[in-house]
């Protein structure tokens, strides 16, 4: 029900980046590997590595690709050319194993500190993501200093992220999401100058986000969501001018959003929801004219929403619900033609509601402004939001005014309508409201005078409160 911001849609976004980069690397590395034999000592190393793990169940996140998934290691050892084994890529000249892709490979077991993996120093790609591996990342991982792509995402790795990851001088992608890593991010992360993707989400990392993160000038994706980071968001993030996707949601960060964020002019998604951030609406964000999704919800922001918010002219989704914003909604917000989702419920917005010059035709799908302190008439121009499927105005103090409910009749796509507690003397004709939209599945009219001209059909199993 919450636009782009439910976790079910955020996870695929992250996965999508991972898949894109994997397919990109596949193209780069897919050298013909059939015509030469691998080095015997590397074959033995791979077979020893295979023996370190058991075959378990397919990781939950691999289900969508089930058809493509196979126990890659099953074919290992059937012939002596390890370069032809599934998941293995060799350098055509040196015959060294340079790529190990065991993503979604049913691997189960503990990653040992003496794992044979340390004997594959020429690896440039290492993907053990979406298996069922436990244990810690050993310090020697930093000796695999040729790595440009490392993913351990979607396992049960624990312990600290070793500072030796700072040795991945060529590293462009580092994915450690969905594990049980604890402790701070080592400040050596600032050595990974070539990093373009960094995803540490869904762990138990804590402490402050290191200031050195500002060195990673090439980062385009930074995902630190769902950890226990605290303290201020480092202003150095404002140096990451290539960032397009920044997600810090679900942490305990406090203080204001740094004004240096005004430099992030490539940013299309900023998600800081579920933290303890405070201060006024971050004016710096109004410079990010490419922003399409902004979530500030579930923080402690206060003050008014700025009238020049419409400078975010590409905005599709704004969620600032569950804060302490006050004043009214700047009517310029409704002039942004790309806007699909507005979530401003659970604030202390007040005054009268005005929609101003609504962009025409309005594309808005969701308008959730309930649990505020609006007073006065419901603007008739609400009838111009003809594509709305969710509208929540409740409660809305019309101060005993009559309400002409036919203003809702053009909203033919409504699925979810909350008009409870309007403080109006008018009586709502229940059957009229039902007739406006065939898709209505949730309707709340409680706290109002409601009449029914006909009996409700027993076949009507829509959820009516
Ligand atoms: C490899 O050999 C094993 C048994 O030796 C067999 O079960 C498996 O199907 C073989 N895999 C391939 C890809 O040939
Ligand atoms: C790693 O060490 C353990 C004992 O600590 C041993 O049982 C295991 O065989 C070793 N594995 C490798 C790959 O050397
Ligand atoms: C890793 O590199 C360090 C320093 O180069 C070296 O002392 C150490 O033996 C290496 N560890 C392994 C497991 O190769
Ligand atoms: C990044 O921005 C900060 C301001 O927050 C600045 O002091 C610093 O010199 C910049 N450079 C780096 C590499 O962090
Ligand atoms: C942000 O926008 C304001 C107003 O348009 C402008 O004065 C300022 O220079 C901009 N800052 C940056 C960093 O682009
Ligand atoms: C928006 O308005 C504020 C003042 O309310 C101003 O400081 C800021 O520079 C403006 N930003 C843009 C991008 O217009
Ligand atoms: C809205 O609330 C703020 C803060 O409580 C108050 O200062 C302001 O006068 C209110 N505005 C209106 C129009 O009621
Ligand atoms: C309303 O917006 C339309 C197009 O977006 C524009 O042509 C019209 O002049 C605007 N009207 C007012 C009163 O601002
Ligand atoms: C409803 O409106 C009346 C008339 O303005 C007002 O006295 C009353 O406080 C309002 N009730 C609520 C619950 O807002």
Coordinates of N, CA, C and O in Angstrom, one line a residue, residues 323-445:
X323 N 6.5 12.2 10.6 CA 7.5 13.2 11.1 C 6.7 14.3 11.8 O 5.6 14.0 12.3
X324 N 7.2 15.5 12.0 CA 6.5 16.5 12.7 C 6.4 17.7 11.8 O 6.5 18.9 12.3
X325 N 6.2 17.5 10.6 CA 6.1 18.7 9.7 C 4.8 19.4 10.0 O 3.8 18.8 10.4
X326 N 4.9 20.8 9.9 CA 3.7 21.6 10.2 C 3.4 22.5 9.0 O 4.1 22.4 8.0
X327 N 2.4 23.4 9.2 CA 2.1 24.2 8.1 C 1.2 23.4 7.1 O 0.9 22.3 7.3
X328 N 0.9 24.0 5.9 CA 0.1 23.3 5.0 C 1.0 22.7 3.9 O 2.2 22.8 3.9
X329 N 0.3 22.0 3.0 CA 1.1 21.3 1.9 C 1.3 22.4 0.8 O 0.3 23.0 0.3
X330 N 2.5 22.7 0.4 CA 2.7 23.7 -0.6 C 2.0 23.3 -1.9 O 2.2 22.1 -2.4
X331 N 1.1 24.1 -2.4 CA 0.3 23.7 -3.6 C 1.2 23.4 -4.8 O 0.8 22.7 -5.7
X332 N 2.4 24.0 -4.8 CA 3.3 23.7 -6.0 C 3.7 22.2 -6.1 O 4.0 21.7 -7.2
X333 N 3.6 21.5 -5.0 CA 3.8 20.0 -5.0 C 3.0 19.3 -6.1 O 3.4 18.5 -6.8
X334 N 1.7 19.8 -6.2 CA 0.8 19.2 -7.1 C 0.9 19.5 -8.5 O 0.2 19.0 -9.4
X335 N 1.9 20.4 -8.8 CA 2.2 20.8 -10.2 C 3.2 19.9 -10.8 O 3.5 20.1 -12.0
X336 N 3.9 19.1 -10.0 CA 4.9 18.2 -10.5 C 4.2 17.1 -11.3 O 3.6 16.2 -10.8
X337 N 4.4 17.1 -12.7 CA 3.6 16.2 -13.5 C 3.9 14.7 -13.3 O 3.1 13.8 -13.5
X338 N 5.2 14.4 -12.9 CA 5.6 13.0 -12.8 C 5.1 12.3 -11.5 O 5.2 11.1 -11.3
X339 N 4.6 13.1 -10.6 CA 4.3 12.6 -9.2 C 3.2 11.5 -9.2 O 2.1 11.7 -9.8
X340 N 3.6 10.4 -8.6 CA 2.6 9.2 -8.5 C 2.2 9.0 -7.1 O 1.0 8.6 -6.8
X341 N 3.1 9.2 -6.1 CA 2.8 8.9 -4.7 C 3.1 10.0 -3.8 O 4.2 10.5 -3.8
X342 N 2.1 10.5 -3.0 CA 2.4 11.5 -2.0 C 2.0 10.9 -0.6 O 0.8 10.5 -0.4
X343 N 3.0 10.7 0.2 CA 2.7 10.2 1.6 C 3.1 11.3 2.6 O 4.3 11.5 2.8
X344 N 2.1 11.9 3.2 CA 2.4 12.9 4.2 C 1.6 12.7 5.5 O 1.4 13.6 6.3
X345 N 1.1 11.5 5.6 CA 0.2 11.2 6.8 C 1.1 11.2 8.1 O 2.3 11.1 8.0
X346 N 0.4 11.3 9.2 CA 1.1 11.2 10.5 C 2.1 12.3 10.7 O 3.3 12.1 10.9
X347 N 1.7 13.5 10.4 CA 2.5 14.7 10.7 C 1.6 15.7 11.5 O 0.6 15.2 12.0
X348 N 2.0 16.9 11.6 CA 1.2 17.9 12.3 C 0.8 19.0 11.3 O 0.8 20.2 11.7
X349 N 0.7 18.6 10.1 CA 0.3 19.6 9.0 C -1.0 20.2 9.4 O -1.9 19.6 9.9
X350 N -1.2 21.5 9.2 CA -2.4 22.2 9.6 C -2.8 23.3 8.6 O -2.2 23.4 7.5
X351 N -3.7 24.1 8.9 CA -4.2 25.1 8.0 C -5.2 24.5 7.0 O -5.7 23.4 7.2
X352 N -5.5 25.2 5.9 CA -6.4 24.7 5.0 C -5.7 24.0 3.9 O -4.5 24.3 3.6
X353 N -6.3 23.1 3.2 CA -5.7 22.3 2.2 C -6.0 22.9 0.8 O -7.2 23.2 0.5
X354 N -5.0 23.2 0.0 CA -5.2 23.7 -1.3 C -4.4 22.9 -2.3 O -3.2 22.7 -2.1
X355 N -5.0 22.6 -3.5 CA -4.2 21.8 -4.5 C -3.6 22.7 -5.6 O -2.8 22.3 -6.3
X356 N -4.1 24.0 -5.6 CA -3.5 24.9 -6.6 C -3.8 24.4 -8.0 O -4.8 23.8 -8.3
X357 N -2.7 24.7 -8.8 CA -2.8 24.3 -10.3 C -2.4 22.9 -10.5 O -1.2 22.7 -10.8
X358 N -3.3 22.0 -10.3 CA -2.9 20.5 -10.5 C -2.5 20.3 -11.9 O -3.1 20.7 -12.8
X359 N -1.3 19.6 -12.0 CA -0.9 19.2 -13.3 C -1.9 18.4 -14.0 O -2.6 17.5 -13.4
X360 N -2.1 18.7 -15.3 CA -3.3 18.1 -16.0 C -2.8 17.3 -17.2 O -2.0 17.8 -18.0
X361 N -3.2 16.0 -17.3 CA -3.9 15.2 -16.4 C -3.1 14.8 -15.2 O -1.9 14.5 -15.4
X362 N -3.7 14.7 -14.1 CA -2.9 14.2 -12.9 C -2.6 12.8 -13.0 O -3.5 12.0 -13.2
X363 N -1.3 12.4 -12.8 CA -1.0 11.0 -12.8 C -1.0 10.4 -11.4 O -0.7 9.2 -11.2
X364 N -1.3 11.2 -10.4 CA -1.2 10.8 -9.0 C -2.0 9.5 -8.7 O -3.2 9.4 -9.1
X365 N -1.4 8.5 -8.1 CA -2.0 7.2 -7.8 C -2.4 7.1 -6.3 O -3.3 6.4 -5.9
X366 N -1.6 7.8 -5.5 CA -1.8 7.7 -4.0 C -1.6 9.1 -3.4 O -0.6 9.8 -3.6
X367 N -2.6 9.4 -2.6 CA -2.6 10.7 -1.8 C -2.9 10.3 -0.4 O -4.1 10.1 -0.1
X368 N -1.9 10.2 0.5 CA -2.2 9.8 1.9 C -1.7 11.0 2.8 O -0.6 11.2 3.0
X369 N -2.7 11.7 3.3 CA -2.5 12.9 4.1 C -3.2 12.8 5.4 O -3.4 13.9 6.0
X370 N -3.7 11.6 5.8 CA -4.4 11.5 7.0 C -3.6 11.7 8.3 O -2.4 11.9 8.2
X371 N -4.3 11.8 9.4 CA -3.6 12.0 10.7 C -2.8 13.3 10.7 O -1.6 13.2 11.1
X372 N -3.4 14.3 10.3 CA -2.8 15.7 10.4 C -3.9 16.6 11.0 O -4.9 16.0 11.6
X373 N -3.7 17.9 11.0 CA -4.6 18.8 11.6 C -5.3 19.7 10.6 O -5.5 20.9 11.0
X374 N -5.6 19.2 9.4 CA -6.2 20.1 8.4 C -7.6 20.6 8.9 O -8.3 19.8 9.5
X375 N -7.9 21.8 8.6 CA -9.2 22.4 8.9 C -9.7 23.1 7.6 O -8.9 23.5 6.8
X376 N -11.0 23.1 7.5 CA -11.6 23.9 6.4 C -12.2 22.9 5.3 O -12.3 21.7 5.6
X377 N -12.6 23.5 4.2 CA -13.3 22.7 3.2 C -12.3 21.7 2.5 O -11.1 21.9 2.4
X378 N -12.9 20.6 2.0 CA -12.1 19.7 1.2 C -12.1 20.3 -0.2 O -13.2 20.5 -0.8
X379 N -11.0 20.6 -0.8 CA -11.0 21.3 -2.1 C -11.7 20.5 -3.2 O -11.5 19.3 -3.3
X380 N -12.6 21.2 -3.9 CA -13.4 20.5 -5.0 C -12.5 19.9 -6.1 O -12.8 18.9 -6.7
X381 N -11.3 20.6 -6.2 CA -10.4 20.1 -7.3 C -9.8 18.7 -7.0 O -9.1 18.2 -7.8
X382 N -10.1 18.2 -5.9 CA -9.7 16.8 -5.6 C -10.2 15.8 -6.7 O -9.6 14.8 -7.0
X383 N -11.3 16.3 -7.3 CA -11.9 15.4 -8.4 C -11.0 15.4 -9.6 O -11.3 14.6 -10.5
X384 N -10.0 16.2 -9.7 CA -9.1 16.1 -10.8 C -8.0 15.0 -10.7 O -7.3 14.7 -11.7
X385 N -7.9 14.4 -9.5 CA -7.0 13.3 -9.4 C -7.6 12.0 -9.9 O -7.8 11.0 -9.1
X386 N -7.9 11.9 -11.2 CA -8.7 10.9 -11.7 C -8.1 9.5 -11.7 O -8.8 8.5 -11.9
X387 N -6.8 9.4 -11.5 CA -6.1 8.1 -11.5 C -5.8 7.5 -10.1 O -5.3 6.5 -10.0
X388 N -6.3 8.3 -9.1 CA -6.0 7.8 -7.7 C -6.5 6.4 -7.5 O -7.7 6.1 -7.8
X389 N -5.7 5.6 -6.9 CA -6.2 4.3 -6.3 C -6.2 4.3 -4.8 O -6.8 3.4 -4.2
X390 N -5.5 5.2 -4.2 CA -5.6 5.3 -2.7 C -5.7 6.7 -2.3 O -4.9 7.6 -2.7
X391 N -6.7 7.0 -1.5 CA -6.9 8.3 -0.9 C -7.2 8.2 0.6 O -8.2 7.5 1.0
X392 N -6.4 8.9 1.4 CA -6.6 8.9 2.8 C -6.6 10.3 3.3 O -5.6 11.0 3.3
X393 N -7.8 10.8 3.7 CA -7.9 12.1 4.2 C -8.2 12.2 5.7 O -8.3 13.2 6.3
X394 N -8.3 11.0 6.3 CA -8.9 10.9 7.7 C -7.9 11.1 8.8 O -6.8 10.6 8.8
X395 N -8.3 11.8 9.9 CA -9.5 12.7 10.0 C -9.2 14.0 9.4 O -8.1 14.5 9.2
X396 N -10.3 14.7 9.0 CA -10.2 16.0 8.3 C -11.3 16.9 8.9 O -12.5 16.5 8.9
X397 N -10.9 18.0 9.6 CA -11.9 18.8 10.3 C -12.5 19.8 9.4 O -12.0 20.9 9.2
X398 N -13.7 19.5 8.7 CA -14.3 20.4 7.9 C -15.1 21.4 8.7 O -15.8 22.3 8.2
X399 N -15.0 21.4 10.0 CA -15.6 22.3 11.0 C -17.1 22.4 10.8 O -17.7 23.5 10.8
X400 N -17.7 21.2 10.6 CA -19.2 21.2 10.5 C -19.7 21.7 9.2 O -20.9 21.8 9.0
X401 N -18.9 21.9 8.2 CA -19.3 22.3 6.9 C -20.0 21.1 6.2 O -19.7 20.0 6.4
X402 N -20.9 21.5 5.2 CA -21.4 20.4 4.3 C -20.3 20.0 3.4 O -19.5 20.8 3.0
X403 N -20.3 18.7 3.0 CA -19.4 18.2 2.0 C -20.2 17.6 0.8 O -21.1 16.8 1.0
X404 N -19.9 18.1 -0.4 CA -20.5 17.5 -1.6 C -19.7 16.3 -2.0 O -18.7 16.4 -2.7
X405 N -20.3 15.1 -1.7 CA -19.5 13.9 -1.9 C -19.4 13.5 -3.4 O -18.6 12.7 -3.7
X406 N -20.1 14.2 -4.2 CA -20.0 13.9 -5.7 C -18.6 14.4 -6.2 O -18.2 14.0 -7.3
X407 N -17.9 15.2 -5.4 CA -16.5 15.5 -5.9 C -15.6 14.3 -6.0 O -14.6 14.3 -6.7
X408 N -16.0 13.2 -5.3 CA -15.2 12.0 -5.4 C -15.6 11.1 -6.6 O -15.0 10.1 -6.9
X409 N -16.7 11.4 -7.2 CA -17.3 10.5 -8.2 C -16.4 10.3 -9.5 O -16.4 9.3 -10.1
X410 N -15.5 11.3 -9.9 CA -14.7 11.0 -11.0 C -13.5 10.1 -10.7 O -12.8 9.7 -11.6
X411 N -13.3 9.7 -9.4 CA -12.2 8.9 -9.0 C -12.5 7.4 -9.2 O -12.7 6.7 -8.3
X412 N -12.5 7.0 -10.5 CA -13.0 5.7 -10.9 C -12.1 4.6 -10.6 O -12.4 3.4 -10.9
X413 N -10.8 4.9 -10.2 CA -9.9 3.8 -10.0 C -9.6 3.5 -8.6 O -8.7 2.7 -8.2
X414 N -10.3 4.2 -7.7 CA -10.1 4.1 -6.3 C -10.2 2.6 -5.8 O -11.2 1.9 -6.1
X415 N -9.2 2.2 -5.0 CA -9.3 0.8 -4.4 C -9.4 1.0 -2.9 O -9.9 0.1 -2.3
X416 N -8.9 2.1 -2.4 CA -8.7 2.2 -1.0 C -9.0 3.7 -0.6 O -8.3 4.6 -1.0
X417 N -10.2 3.8 0.1 CA -10.7 5.2 0.3 C -11.0 5.3 1.8 O -11.8 4.6 2.4
X418 N -10.3 6.3 2.5 CA -10.6 6.6 3.9 C -11.1 8.0 4.0 O -10.4 8.9 3.9
X419 N -12.4 8.1 4.3 CA -13.1 9.4 4.5 C -13.7 9.5 5.9 O -14.6 10.2 6.1
X420 N -13.1 8.7 6.8 CA -13.7 8.7 8.2 C -13.4 10.0 8.9 O -12.4 10.7 8.6
X421 N -14.3 10.4 9.8 CA -14.1 11.5 10.7 C -13.9 12.8 9.9 O -12.8 13.4 10.1
X422 N -14.9 13.2 9.1 CA -14.7 14.5 8.4 C -15.4 15.7 9.1 O -15.3 16.8 8.6
X423 N -16.0 15.4 10.2 CA -16.7 16.4 11.0 C -17.6 17.3 10.1 O -17.6 18.5 10.2
X424 N -18.4 16.5 9.3 CA -19.4 17.2 8.5 C -20.8 16.9 8.9 O -21.1 15.8 9.4
X425 N -21.7 17.8 8.6 CA -23.1 17.6 8.9 C -23.8 16.8 7.8 O -24.9 16.3 8.0
X426 N -23.1 16.8 6.6 CA -23.7 16.1 5.5 C -23.8 14.6 5.7 O -22.9 14.0 6.4
X427 N -24.8 14.0 5.1 CA -24.9 12.5 5.2 C -24.3 11.9 3.9 O -24.6 12.4 2.8
X428 N -23.5 10.9 4.1 CA -22.9 10.2 2.9 C -23.9 9.1 2.5 O -24.3 8.3 3.3
X429 N -24.2 9.1 1.2 CA -25.0 8.0 0.6 C -24.0 6.8 0.3 O -23.2 6.9 -0.7
X430 N -24.1 5.8 1.1 CA -23.2 4.7 1.0 C -23.1 4.1 -0.4 O -22.1 3.8 -1.0
X431 N -24.3 3.9 -1.0 CA -24.4 3.3 -2.3 C -23.8 4.1 -3.4 O -23.2 3.7 -4.4
X432 N -24.0 5.5 -3.2 CA -23.4 6.4 -4.2 C -21.8 6.2 -4.2 O -21.2 6.0 -5.2
X433 N -21.3 6.2 -3.0 CA -19.8 6.1 -2.9 C -19.4 4.8 -3.5 O -18.4 4.8 -4.3
X434 N -20.1 3.7 -3.2 CA -19.7 2.4 -3.8 C -19.8 2.4 -5.3 O -19.0 1.7 -6.0
X435 N -20.7 3.2 -5.8 CA -20.9 3.2 -7.3 C -19.8 4.0 -8.0 O -19.6 3.8 -9.2
X436 N -19.0 4.8 -7.3 CA -18.0 5.6 -8.0 C -16.9 4.8 -8.6 O -16.5 5.0 -9.8
X437 N -16.4 3.8 -7.9 CA -15.3 3.0 -8.4 C -15.6 1.5 -8.3 O -16.0 1.0 -7.2
X438 N -15.5 0.8 -9.4 CA -15.7 -0.7 -9.4 C -14.6 -1.4 -8.7 O -14.8 -2.5 -8.3
X439 N -13.4 -0.7 -8.5 CA -12.3 -1.4 -7.9 C -12.2 -1.3 -6.4 O -11.3 -1.8 -5.8
X440 N -13.1 -0.5 -5.8 CA -13.0 -0.2 -4.4 C -13.0 -1.4 -3.6 O -14.0 -2.2 -3.6
X441 N -12.0 -1.7 -2.8 CA -12.0 -2.8 -2.0 C -11.8 -2.5 -0.5 O -12.0 -3.3 0.4
X442 N -11.5 -1.3 -0.2 CA -11.4 -0.8 1.2 C -12.1 0.6 1.3 O -11.7 1.5 0.6
X443 N -13.1 0.7 2.2 CA -13.8 1.9 2.4 C -14.0 2.2 3.8 O -14.5 1.3 4.5
X444 N -13.6 3.3 4.3 CA -13.8 3.7 5.7 C -14.6 5.0 5.8 O -14.1 6.0 5.4
X445 N -15.9 4.9 6.3 CA -16.7 6.1 6.4 C -17.1 6.3 7.9 O -18.0 7.1 8.2

